[in-house]
mmCIF file with all atom_site columns, C-alpha atoms in Angstrom:
data_model
loop_
_atom_site.group_PDB
_atom_site.id
_atom_site.type_symbol
_atom_site.label_atom_id
_atom_site.label_alt_id
_atom_site.label_comp_id
_atom_site.label_asym_id
_atom_site.label_entity_id
_atom_site.label_seq_id
_atom_site.pdbx_PDB_ins_code
_atom_site.Cartn_x
_atom_site.Cartn_y
_atom_site.Cartn_z
_atom_site.occupancy
_atom_site.B_iso_or_equiv
_atom_site.pdbx_formal_charge
_atom_site.auth_seq_id
_atom_site.auth_comp_id
_atom_site.auth_asym_id
_atom_site.auth_atom_id
_atom_site.pdbx_PDB_model_num
ATOM 1   C CA . MET B 1 1   ? 35.427 -11.817 -17.328 1.00 66.00 ? 23  MET B CA 1
ATOM 2   C CA . ALA B 1 2   ? 31.801 -10.882 -18.027 1.00 75.00 ? 24  ALA B CA 1
ATOM 3   C CA . ALA B 1 3   ? 31.039 -7.237  -18.716 1.00 89.00 ? 25  ALA B CA 1
ATOM 4   C CA . PRO B 1 4   ? 29.242 -5.472  -15.859 1.00 95.00 ? 26  PRO B CA 1
ATOM 5   C CA . HIS B 1 5   ? 25.506 -5.009  -16.151 1.00 97.00 ? 27  HIS B CA 1
ATOM 6   C CA . PRO B 1 6   ? 24.753 -1.513  -17.532 1.00 98.00 ? 28  PRO B CA 1
ATOM 7   C CA . LEU B 1 7   ? 22.637 -0.695  -14.474 1.00 98.00 ? 29  LEU B CA 1
ATOM 8   C CA . LEU B 1 8   ? 25.822 -0.708  -12.365 1.00 98.00 ? 30  LEU B CA 1
ATOM 9   C CA . ALA B 1 9   ? 26.971 2.480   -14.108 1.00 98.00 ? 31  ALA B CA 1
ATOM 10  C CA . TYR B 1 10  ? 23.779 4.234   -12.978 1.00 98.00 ? 32  TYR B CA 1
ATOM 11  C CA . PHE B 1 11  ? 24.371 3.255   -9.347  1.00 98.00 ? 33  PHE B CA 1
ATOM 12  C CA . LEU B 1 12  ? 28.035 4.253   -9.368  1.00 98.00 ? 34  LEU B CA 1
ATOM 13  C CA . ALA B 1 13  ? 27.268 7.579   -11.027 1.00 98.00 ? 35  ALA B CA 1
ATOM 14  C CA . ALA B 1 14  ? 24.508 8.295   -8.501  1.00 98.00 ? 36  ALA B CA 1
ATOM 15  C CA . ALA B 1 15  ? 26.902 7.491   -5.650  1.00 98.00 ? 37  ALA B CA 1
ATOM 16  C CA . ASP B 1 16  ? 29.123 10.216  -7.102  1.00 98.00 ? 38  ASP B CA 1
ATOM 17  C CA . GLY B 1 17  ? 26.205 12.653  -7.260  1.00 98.00 ? 39  GLY B CA 1
ATOM 18  C CA . ARG B 1 18  ? 25.579 12.259  -11.001 1.00 98.00 ? 40  ARG B CA 1
ATOM 19  C CA . PHE B 1 19  ? 21.983 11.312  -11.752 1.00 98.00 ? 41  PHE B CA 1
ATOM 20  C CA . PRO B 1 20  ? 19.942 10.622  -14.903 1.00 98.00 ? 42  PRO B CA 1
ATOM 21  C CA . PRO B 1 21  ? 18.099 13.584  -16.426 1.00 98.00 ? 43  PRO B CA 1
ATOM 22  C CA . VAL B 1 22  ? 14.882 14.663  -14.710 1.00 98.00 ? 44  VAL B CA 1
ATOM 23  C CA . ASP B 1 23  ? 12.787 14.058  -17.817 1.00 98.00 ? 45  ASP B CA 1
ATOM 24  C CA . GLY B 1 24  ? 10.054 11.702  -16.625 1.00 98.00 ? 46  GLY B CA 1
ATOM 25  C CA . LYS B 1 25  ? 11.319 8.959   -18.932 1.00 98.00 ? 47  LYS B CA 1
ATOM 26  C CA . VAL B 1 26  ? 12.098 5.280   -18.420 1.00 98.00 ? 48  VAL B CA 1
ATOM 27  C CA . THR B 1 27  ? 15.292 3.558   -19.569 1.00 98.00 ? 49  THR B CA 1
ATOM 28  C CA . VAL B 1 28  ? 14.886 -0.162  -20.321 1.00 98.00 ? 50  VAL B CA 1
ATOM 29  C CA . LEU B 1 29  ? 17.909 -2.428  -19.822 1.00 98.00 ? 51  LEU B CA 1
ATOM 30  C CA . PRO B 1 30  ? 18.474 -6.208  -20.081 1.00 98.00 ? 52  PRO B CA 1
ATOM 31  C CA . PRO B 1 31  ? 17.525 -8.434  -17.104 1.00 98.00 ? 53  PRO B CA 1
ATOM 32  C CA . LEU B 1 32  ? 19.840 -9.044  -14.174 1.00 97.00 ? 54  LEU B CA 1
ATOM 33  C CA . ALA B 1 33  ? 21.739 -12.275 -13.631 1.00 95.00 ? 55  ALA B CA 1
ATOM 34  C CA . GLY B 1 34  ? 20.178 -15.201 -11.816 1.00 93.00 ? 56  GLY B CA 1
ATOM 35  C CA . GLY B 1 35  ? 16.685 -14.773 -13.260 1.00 95.00 ? 57  GLY B CA 1
ATOM 36  C CA . LEU B 1 36  ? 16.135 -11.469 -11.460 1.00 97.00 ? 58  LEU B CA 1
ATOM 37  C CA . GLU B 1 37  ? 14.761 -8.195  -12.757 1.00 98.00 ? 59  GLU B CA 1
ATOM 38  C CA . CYS B 1 38  ? 14.272 -4.810  -11.114 1.00 98.00 ? 60  CYS B CA 1
ATOM 39  C CA . SER B 1 39  ? 12.716 -1.384  -11.336 1.00 98.00 ? 61  SER B CA 1
ATOM 40  C CA . VAL B 1 40  ? 14.766 1.532   -9.993  1.00 98.00 ? 62  VAL B CA 1
ATOM 41  C CA . ALA B 1 41  ? 13.413 5.054   -9.511  1.00 98.00 ? 63  ALA B CA 1
ATOM 42  C CA . PHE B 1 42  ? 15.724 8.039   -9.416  1.00 98.00 ? 64  PHE B CA 1
ATOM 43  C CA . THR B 1 43  ? 14.456 11.617  -9.222  1.00 98.00 ? 65  THR B CA 1
ATOM 44  C CA . GLY B 1 44  ? 12.416 12.114  -12.384 1.00 98.00 ? 66  GLY B CA 1
ATOM 45  C CA . HIS B 1 45  ? 13.836 9.096   -14.221 1.00 98.00 ? 67  HIS B CA 1
ATOM 46  C CA . ALA B 1 46  ? 13.360 5.345   -13.906 1.00 98.00 ? 68  ALA B CA 1
ATOM 47  C CA . VAL B 1 47  ? 15.483 2.401   -15.019 1.00 98.00 ? 69  VAL B CA 1
ATOM 48  C CA . VAL B 1 48  ? 13.900 -1.020  -15.571 1.00 98.00 ? 70  VAL B CA 1
ATOM 49  C CA . ALA B 1 49  ? 16.025 -4.127  -16.076 1.00 98.00 ? 71  ALA B CA 1
ATOM 50  C CA . THR B 1 50  ? 13.829 -6.797  -17.666 1.00 98.00 ? 72  THR B CA 1
ATOM 51  C CA . ALA B 1 51  ? 13.632 -9.495  -20.325 1.00 97.00 ? 73  ALA B CA 1
ATOM 52  C CA . LEU B 1 52  ? 10.516 -7.796  -21.704 1.00 97.00 ? 74  LEU B CA 1
ATOM 53  C CA . SER B 1 53  ? 10.961 -5.656  -24.782 1.00 97.00 ? 75  SER B CA 1
ATOM 54  C CA . SER B 1 54  ? 11.130 -1.904  -24.487 1.00 97.00 ? 76  SER B CA 1
ATOM 55  C CA . LYS B 1 55  ? 7.864  -1.743  -26.413 1.00 97.00 ? 77  LYS B CA 1
ATOM 56  C CA . ALA B 1 56  ? 6.132  -4.090  -23.966 1.00 96.00 ? 78  ALA B CA 1
ATOM 57  C CA . VAL B 1 57  ? 7.388  -2.062  -20.999 1.00 97.00 ? 79  VAL B CA 1
ATOM 58  C CA . ARG B 1 58  ? 6.320  1.292   -22.420 1.00 96.00 ? 80  ARG B CA 1
ATOM 59  C CA . ALA B 1 59  ? 2.893  -0.064  -23.328 1.00 97.00 ? 81  ALA B CA 1
ATOM 60  C CA . GLN B 1 60  ? 2.179  -0.143  -19.583 1.00 97.00 ? 82  GLN B CA 1
ATOM 61  C CA . GLU B 1 61  ? 2.894  3.610   -19.397 1.00 96.00 ? 83  GLU B CA 1
ATOM 62  C CA . PRO B 1 62  ? 5.424  3.711   -16.558 1.00 97.00 ? 84  PRO B CA 1
ATOM 63  C CA . ASP B 1 63  ? 7.184  7.010   -16.024 1.00 98.00 ? 85  ASP B CA 1
ATOM 64  C CA . GLY B 1 64  ? 10.036 8.552   -14.092 1.00 98.00 ? 86  GLY B CA 1
ATOM 65  C CA . PHE B 1 65  ? 7.779  10.186  -11.540 1.00 97.00 ? 87  PHE B CA 1
ATOM 66  C CA . GLY B 1 66  ? 6.759  7.088   -9.563  1.00 96.00 ? 88  GLY B CA 1
ATOM 67  C CA . ALA B 1 67  ? 4.688  4.981   -11.943 1.00 97.00 ? 89  ALA B CA 1
ATOM 68  C CA . SER B 1 68  ? 7.625  2.606   -12.509 1.00 98.00 ? 90  SER B CA 1
ATOM 69  C CA . LEU B 1 69  ? 6.984  1.330   -8.961  1.00 98.00 ? 91  LEU B CA 1
ATOM 70  C CA . ALA B 1 70  ? 3.188  1.198   -9.169  1.00 98.00 ? 92  ALA B CA 1
ATOM 71  C CA . PRO B 1 71  ? 1.736  -2.182  -8.087  1.00 97.00 ? 93  PRO B CA 1
ATOM 72  C CA . ASP B 1 72  ? 0.015  -2.886  -11.414 1.00 97.00 ? 94  ASP B CA 1
ATOM 73  C CA . PHE B 1 73  ? 3.205  -2.192  -13.373 1.00 98.00 ? 95  PHE B CA 1
ATOM 74  C CA . LEU B 1 74  ? 5.303  -4.400  -11.094 1.00 98.00 ? 96  LEU B CA 1
ATOM 75  C CA . ARG B 1 75  ? 2.807  -7.236  -11.394 1.00 97.00 ? 97  ARG B CA 1
ATOM 76  C CA . HIS B 1 76  ? 2.954  -6.909  -15.165 1.00 96.00 ? 98  HIS B CA 1
ATOM 77  C CA . LEU B 1 77  ? 6.753  -7.172  -15.012 1.00 97.00 ? 99  LEU B CA 1
ATOM 78  C CA . ALA B 1 78  ? 6.705  -10.180 -12.714 1.00 97.00 ? 100 ALA B CA 1
ATOM 79  C CA . GLY B 1 79  ? 3.859  -12.032 -14.392 1.00 96.00 ? 101 GLY B CA 1
ATOM 80  C CA . PRO B 1 80  ? 0.887  -13.571 -12.588 1.00 95.00 ? 102 PRO B CA 1
ATOM 81  C CA . LYS B 1 81  ? 2.968  -15.899 -10.401 1.00 95.00 ? 103 LYS B CA 1
ATOM 82  C CA . GLY B 1 82  ? 6.255  -14.016 -10.195 1.00 97.00 ? 104 GLY B CA 1
ATOM 83  C CA . TRP B 1 83  ? 7.928  -12.947 -6.957  1.00 97.00 ? 105 TRP B CA 1
ATOM 84  C CA . ILE B 1 84  ? 7.989  -9.228  -6.131  1.00 98.00 ? 106 ILE B CA 1
ATOM 85  C CA . ASP B 1 85  ? 10.172 -8.053  -3.270  1.00 97.00 ? 107 ASP B CA 1
ATOM 86  C CA . VAL B 1 86  ? 9.383  -5.010  -1.125  1.00 96.00 ? 108 VAL B CA 1
ATOM 87  C CA . ILE B 1 87  ? 10.146 -1.487  -2.327  1.00 97.00 ? 109 ILE B CA 1
ATOM 88  C CA . ASP B 1 88  ? 13.317 -0.217  -0.670  1.00 98.00 ? 110 ASP B CA 1
ATOM 89  C CA . VAL B 1 89  ? 15.166 3.064   -0.399  1.00 98.00 ? 111 VAL B CA 1
ATOM 90  C CA . THR B 1 90  ? 18.492 2.849   -2.251  1.00 98.00 ? 112 THR B CA 1
ATOM 91  C CA . LEU B 1 91  ? 21.387 4.201   -0.166  1.00 98.00 ? 113 LEU B CA 1
ATOM 92  C CA . ALA B 1 92  ? 25.127 4.558   -0.727  1.00 98.00 ? 114 ALA B CA 1
ATOM 93  C CA . ALA B 1 93  ? 28.194 5.350   1.356   1.00 98.00 ? 115 ALA B CA 1
ATOM 94  C CA . ARG B 1 94  ? 31.968 4.909   1.105   1.00 98.00 ? 116 ARG B CA 1
ATOM 95  C CA . GLY B 1 95  ? 34.117 2.299   2.762   1.00 98.00 ? 117 GLY B CA 1
ATOM 96  C CA . THR B 1 96  ? 36.498 3.449   5.458   1.00 97.00 ? 118 THR B CA 1
ATOM 97  C CA . GLY B 1 97  ? 39.069 0.670   5.062   1.00 96.00 ? 119 GLY B CA 1
ATOM 98  C CA . GLY B 1 98  ? 41.745 0.153   7.669   1.00 93.00 ? 120 GLY B CA 1
ATOM 99  C CA . PRO B 1 99  ? 41.973 -2.860  9.984   1.00 94.00 ? 121 PRO B CA 1
ATOM 100 C CA . PRO B 1 100 ? 38.741 -4.942  9.841   1.00 92.00 ? 122 PRO B CA 1
ATOM 101 C CA . ARG B 1 101 ? 36.626 -4.294  12.929  1.00 93.00 ? 123 ARG B CA 1
ATOM 102 C CA . LEU B 1 102 ? 34.363 -7.357  12.622  1.00 95.00 ? 124 LEU B CA 1
ATOM 103 C CA . ALA B 1 103 ? 35.139 -11.068 12.537  1.00 94.00 ? 125 ALA B CA 1
ATOM 104 C CA . GLU B 1 104 ? 33.769 -13.354 9.842   1.00 94.00 ? 126 GLU B CA 1
ATOM 105 C CA . LEU B 1 105 ? 31.058 -15.748 11.040  1.00 94.00 ? 127 LEU B CA 1
ATOM 106 C CA . ALA B 1 106 ? 31.049 -19.382 9.924   1.00 87.00 ? 128 ALA B CA 1
ATOM 107 C CA . ASP B 1 107 ? 27.922 -20.606 11.723  1.00 87.00 ? 129 ASP B CA 1
ATOM 108 C CA . ALA B 1 108 ? 25.194 -18.256 10.451  1.00 89.00 ? 130 ALA B CA 1
ATOM 109 C CA . ASP B 1 109 ? 24.055 -20.129 7.337   1.00 88.00 ? 131 ASP B CA 1
ATOM 110 C CA . ASP B 1 110 ? 20.547 -20.698 8.732   1.00 90.00 ? 132 ASP B CA 1
ATOM 111 C CA . HIS B 1 111 ? 19.984 -17.089 9.757   1.00 90.00 ? 133 HIS B CA 1
ATOM 112 C CA . PRO B 1 112 ? 17.064 -15.545 7.756   1.00 90.00 ? 134 PRO B CA 1
ATOM 113 C CA . ARG B 1 113 ? 19.158 -12.500 6.814   1.00 90.00 ? 135 ARG B CA 1
ATOM 114 C CA . VAL B 1 114 ? 21.877 -14.730 5.393   1.00 94.00 ? 136 VAL B CA 1
ATOM 115 C CA . THR B 1 115 ? 19.400 -17.028 3.647   1.00 94.00 ? 137 THR B CA 1
ATOM 116 C CA . HIS B 1 116 ? 17.771 -14.060 1.907   1.00 93.00 ? 138 HIS B CA 1
ATOM 117 C CA . ALA B 1 117 ? 21.130 -12.605 0.906   1.00 94.00 ? 139 ALA B CA 1
ATOM 118 C CA . ARG B 1 118 ? 22.185 -15.863 -0.708  1.00 94.00 ? 140 ARG B CA 1
ATOM 119 C CA . ASP B 1 119 ? 18.882 -16.078 -2.560  1.00 94.00 ? 141 ASP B CA 1
ATOM 120 C CA . VAL B 1 120 ? 19.295 -12.749 -4.369  1.00 94.00 ? 142 VAL B CA 1
ATOM 121 C CA . ARG B 1 121 ? 23.044 -11.978 -4.153  1.00 96.00 ? 143 ARG B CA 1
ATOM 122 C CA . THR B 1 122 ? 26.362 -13.682 -4.818  1.00 95.00 ? 144 THR B CA 1
ATOM 123 C CA . ASN B 1 123 ? 29.706 -13.882 -3.004  1.00 96.00 ? 145 ASN B CA 1
ATOM 124 C CA . VAL B 1 124 ? 27.948 -13.429 0.329   1.00 96.00 ? 146 VAL B CA 1
ATOM 125 C CA . GLU B 1 125 ? 30.209 -12.836 3.334   1.00 96.00 ? 147 GLU B CA 1
ATOM 126 C CA . VAL B 1 126 ? 28.888 -12.779 6.902   1.00 97.00 ? 148 VAL B CA 1
ATOM 127 C CA . TYR B 1 127 ? 30.426 -10.873 9.805   1.00 97.00 ? 149 TYR B CA 1
ATOM 128 C CA . GLY B 1 128 ? 29.285 -9.955  13.268  1.00 94.00 ? 150 GLY B CA 1
ATOM 129 C CA . ASP B 1 129 ? 29.660 -9.962  17.019  1.00 94.00 ? 151 ASP B CA 1
ATOM 130 C CA . GLU B 1 130 ? 27.457 -9.808  20.117  1.00 92.00 ? 152 GLU B CA 1
ATOM 131 C CA . ARG B 1 131 ? 25.496 -6.858  18.638  1.00 92.00 ? 153 ARG B CA 1
ATOM 132 C CA . GLY B 1 132 ? 24.307 -8.582  15.477  1.00 93.00 ? 154 GLY B CA 1
ATOM 133 C CA . LEU B 1 133 ? 25.443 -9.624  12.040  1.00 95.00 ? 155 LEU B CA 1
ATOM 134 C CA . ILE B 1 134 ? 26.017 -8.019  8.677   1.00 96.00 ? 156 ILE B CA 1
ATOM 135 C CA . THR B 1 135 ? 26.274 -9.396  5.164   1.00 97.00 ? 157 THR B CA 1
ATOM 136 C CA . LEU B 1 136 ? 28.506 -8.057  2.426   1.00 97.00 ? 158 LEU B CA 1
ATOM 137 C CA . ALA B 1 137 ? 27.709 -9.348  -1.046  1.00 97.00 ? 159 ALA B CA 1
ATOM 138 C CA . ASP B 1 138 ? 27.545 -8.632  -4.748  1.00 97.00 ? 160 ASP B CA 1
ATOM 139 C CA . GLY B 1 139 ? 23.972 -7.500  -5.252  1.00 97.00 ? 161 GLY B CA 1
ATOM 140 C CA . VAL B 1 140 ? 21.875 -5.715  -7.871  1.00 97.00 ? 162 VAL B CA 1
ATOM 141 C CA . ALA B 1 141 ? 23.870 -5.358  -11.116 1.00 98.00 ? 163 ALA B CA 1
ATOM 142 C CA . GLY B 1 142 ? 27.023 -6.433  -9.254  1.00 97.00 ? 164 GLY B CA 1
ATOM 143 C CA . ARG B 1 143 ? 27.158 -3.508  -6.815  1.00 98.00 ? 165 ARG B CA 1
ATOM 144 C CA . ARG B 1 144 ? 28.624 -4.155  -3.344  1.00 98.00 ? 166 ARG B CA 1
ATOM 145 C CA . GLU B 1 145 ? 25.764 -4.368  -0.828  1.00 98.00 ? 167 GLU B CA 1
ATOM 146 C CA . LEU B 1 146 ? 25.600 -4.236  2.957   1.00 97.00 ? 168 LEU B CA 1
ATOM 147 C CA . SER B 1 147 ? 22.745 -5.483  5.122   1.00 96.00 ? 169 SER B CA 1
ATOM 148 C CA . ILE B 1 148 ? 22.441 -5.627  8.896   1.00 95.00 ? 170 ILE B CA 1
ATOM 149 C CA . GLU B 1 149 ? 20.399 -7.313  11.605  1.00 92.00 ? 171 GLU B CA 1
ATOM 150 C CA . LEU B 1 150 ? 20.686 -6.842  15.368  1.00 92.00 ? 172 LEU B CA 1
ATOM 151 C CA . HIS B 1 151 ? 20.318 -9.709  17.821  1.00 87.00 ? 173 HIS B CA 1
ATOM 152 C CA . ASP B 1 152 ? 18.350 -7.538  20.260  1.00 79.00 ? 174 ASP B CA 1
ATOM 153 C CA . THR B 1 153 ? 16.211 -4.569  19.226  1.00 73.00 ? 175 THR B CA 1
ATOM 154 C CA . GLN B 1 154 ? 14.900 -3.681  22.674  1.00 71.00 ? 176 GLN B CA 1
ATOM 155 C CA . ASP B 1 155 ? 15.289 -0.018  23.672  1.00 64.00 ? 177 ASP B CA 1
ATOM 156 C CA . GLY B 1 156 ? 15.870 0.901   20.023  1.00 58.00 ? 178 GLY B CA 1
ATOM 157 C CA . GLY B 1 157 ? 18.979 -1.251  19.821  1.00 59.00 ? 179 GLY B CA 1
ATOM 158 C CA . ALA B 1 158 ? 20.887 1.092   22.198  1.00 70.00 ? 180 ALA B CA 1
ATOM 159 C CA . GLY B 1 159 ? 22.887 2.499   19.289  1.00 86.00 ? 181 GLY B CA 1
ATOM 160 C CA . HIS B 1 160 ? 24.143 -0.929  18.280  1.00 91.00 ? 182 HIS B CA 1
ATOM 161 C CA . GLY B 1 161 ? 22.852 -0.553  14.737  1.00 92.00 ? 183 GLY B CA 1
ATOM 162 C CA . ARG B 1 162 ? 24.882 2.565   14.087  1.00 95.00 ? 184 ARG B CA 1
ATOM 163 C CA . SER B 1 163 ? 28.024 1.174   15.644  1.00 95.00 ? 185 SER B CA 1
ATOM 164 C CA . LEU B 1 164 ? 27.673 -2.103  13.735  1.00 95.00 ? 186 LEU B CA 1
ATOM 165 C CA . ILE B 1 165 ? 27.244 -0.266  10.417  1.00 97.00 ? 187 ILE B CA 1
ATOM 166 C CA . ALA B 1 166 ? 30.301 1.862   11.196  1.00 96.00 ? 188 ALA B CA 1
ATOM 167 C CA . TYR B 1 167 ? 32.295 -1.290  11.918  1.00 96.00 ? 189 TYR B CA 1
ATOM 168 C CA . ALA B 1 168 ? 30.992 -2.889  8.705   1.00 97.00 ? 190 ALA B CA 1
ATOM 169 C CA . LEU B 1 169 ? 32.298 0.021   6.633   1.00 97.00 ? 191 LEU B CA 1
ATOM 170 C CA . SER B 1 170 ? 35.823 -0.918  7.754   1.00 96.00 ? 192 SER B CA 1
ATOM 171 C CA . LEU B 1 171 ? 35.403 -4.130  5.727   1.00 97.00 ? 193 LEU B CA 1
ATOM 172 C CA . VAL B 1 172 ? 35.063 -2.097  2.512   1.00 97.00 ? 194 VAL B CA 1
ATOM 173 C CA . PRO B 1 173 ? 38.222 -0.548  1.025   1.00 97.00 ? 195 PRO B CA 1
ATOM 174 C CA . GLU B 1 174 ? 38.580 3.172   1.700   1.00 97.00 ? 196 GLU B CA 1
ATOM 175 C CA . ASP B 1 175 ? 36.434 5.338   -0.603  1.00 98.00 ? 197 ASP B CA 1
ATOM 176 C CA . GLU B 1 176 ? 34.933 2.321   -2.412  1.00 98.00 ? 198 GLU B CA 1
ATOM 177 C CA . PRO B 1 177 ? 31.155 2.701   -2.823  1.00 98.00 ? 199 PRO B CA 1
ATOM 178 C CA . VAL B 1 178 ? 28.892 0.372   -0.887  1.00 98.00 ? 200 VAL B CA 1
ATOM 179 C CA . PHE B 1 179 ? 25.106 0.238   -1.179  1.00 98.00 ? 201 PHE B CA 1
ATOM 180 C CA . ALA B 1 180 ? 22.191 -0.671  1.054   1.00 98.00 ? 202 ALA B CA 1
ATOM 181 C CA . ALA B 1 181 ? 18.488 -1.236  0.374   1.00 98.00 ? 203 ALA B CA 1
ATOM 182 C CA . VAL B 1 182 ? 16.292 -0.344  3.353   1.00 97.00 ? 204 VAL B CA 1
ATOM 183 C CA . SER B 1 183 ? 12.532 -0.507  3.704   1.00 96.00 ? 205 SER B CA 1
ATOM 184 C CA . PRO B 1 184 ? 11.236 3.066   4.168   1.00 95.00 ? 206 PRO B CA 1
ATOM 185 C CA . GLY B 1 185 ? 8.891  1.790   6.873   1.00 95.00 ? 207 GLY B CA 1
ATOM 186 C CA . ASN B 1 186 ? 11.852 0.538   8.897   1.00 94.00 ? 208 ASN B CA 1
ATOM 187 C CA . ALA B 1 187 ? 12.539 4.040   10.181  1.00 94.00 ? 209 ALA B CA 1
ATOM 188 C CA . ARG B 1 188 ? 14.914 2.851   12.901  1.00 93.00 ? 210 ARG B CA 1
ATOM 189 C CA . SER B 1 189 ? 17.179 1.132   10.389  1.00 94.00 ? 211 SER B CA 1
ATOM 190 C CA . LEU B 1 190 ? 16.905 4.020   7.945   1.00 96.00 ? 212 LEU B CA 1
ATOM 191 C CA . ARG B 1 191 ? 17.950 6.510   10.612  1.00 96.00 ? 213 ARG B CA 1
ATOM 192 C CA . ALA B 1 192 ? 20.923 4.335   11.531  1.00 95.00 ? 214 ALA B CA 1
ATOM 193 C CA . PHE B 1 193 ? 22.189 4.165   7.944   1.00 97.00 ? 215 PHE B CA 1
ATOM 194 C CA . LEU B 1 194 ? 21.713 7.912   7.450   1.00 97.00 ? 216 LEU B CA 1
ATOM 195 C CA . ALA B 1 195 ? 23.597 8.626   10.675  1.00 96.00 ? 217 ALA B CA 1
ATOM 196 C CA . CYS B 1 196 ? 26.523 6.556   9.362   1.00 97.00 ? 218 CYS B CA 1
ATOM 197 C CA . GLY B 1 197 ? 26.879 8.640   6.215   1.00 97.00 ? 219 GLY B CA 1
ATOM 198 C CA . PHE B 1 198 ? 24.657 6.760   3.791   1.00 98.00 ? 220 PHE B CA 1
ATOM 199 C CA . THR B 1 199 ? 22.912 9.007   1.258   1.00 98.00 ? 221 THR B CA 1
ATOM 200 C CA . PRO B 1 200 ? 19.542 8.244   -0.422  1.00 98.00 ? 222 PRO B CA 1
ATOM 201 C CA . LEU B 1 201 ? 19.829 7.774   -4.185  1.00 98.00 ? 223 LEU B CA 1
ATOM 202 C CA . GLY B 1 202 ? 16.343 6.590   -5.111  1.00 98.00 ? 224 GLY B CA 1
ATOM 203 C CA . SER B 1 203 ? 14.134 3.561   -4.596  1.00 98.00 ? 225 SER B CA 1
ATOM 204 C CA . GLU B 1 204 ? 14.050 0.056   -6.018  1.00 98.00 ? 226 GLU B CA 1
ATOM 205 C CA . VAL B 1 205 ? 12.309 -3.286  -6.110  1.00 98.00 ? 227 VAL B CA 1
ATOM 206 C CA . LEU B 1 206 ? 13.612 -6.716  -7.128  1.00 98.00 ? 228 LEU B CA 1
ATOM 207 C CA . LEU B 1 207 ? 11.501 -9.253  -9.020  1.00 98.00 ? 229 LEU B CA 1
ATOM 208 C CA . ARG B 1 208 ? 11.820 -12.870 -10.091 1.00 98.00 ? 230 ARG B CA 1
ATOM 209 C CA . PRO B 1 209 ? 9.383  -13.198 -12.994 1.00 98.00 ? 231 PRO B CA 1
ATOM 210 C CA . ALA B 1 210 ? 7.133  -16.134 -13.803 1.00 95.00 ? 232 ALA B CA 1
ATOM 211 C CA . ARG B 1 211 ? 5.260  -15.043 -16.888 1.00 82.00 ? 233 ARG B CA 1
ATOM 212 C CA . VAL B 1 212 ? 3.933  -18.359 -18.208 1.00 71.00 ? 234 VAL B CA 1
#
């Protein structure tokens, strides 16, 4: 069995309330699996997982106070033709376990949410009901990740987002950490995750470099 990526330890520690030192520094780790890389910002400390050398990363003068997510730095990481995903808030909560409250879906392969999940994650599972669907998958550094999409967002979703997230947490064993990455501009989704007990840990962006 392959050893977990060292970035996973940072996420699990943060989910337990233990964060890197607030020293303004940047930790450089090896790249993620599947040709992906990332830059993660915690309070006062950044972690960059990349195939570039530590020297090459530090030459761009990133820091732990936000510069690790600056557009010019991310473009340098990705290369001139690399893919850069959006910057997301990193959130974590704990599974509630118990009887599963959502059924697995077998006919959602073409859904954009599922397509994206399978592009950047592994072991993707899809569940849902009349409110919407959720994906559970192994994501950044192997952490367990949850994403959600409602079928109807009229009238603010009528609380369906919060109830669907609560149901999704029953699919995760009790007290096991589960993570979510939410665009900070998607305030409605962010509020729903916060209301369901998710706690902000930092911010992150995924990249698929093309440096040639």
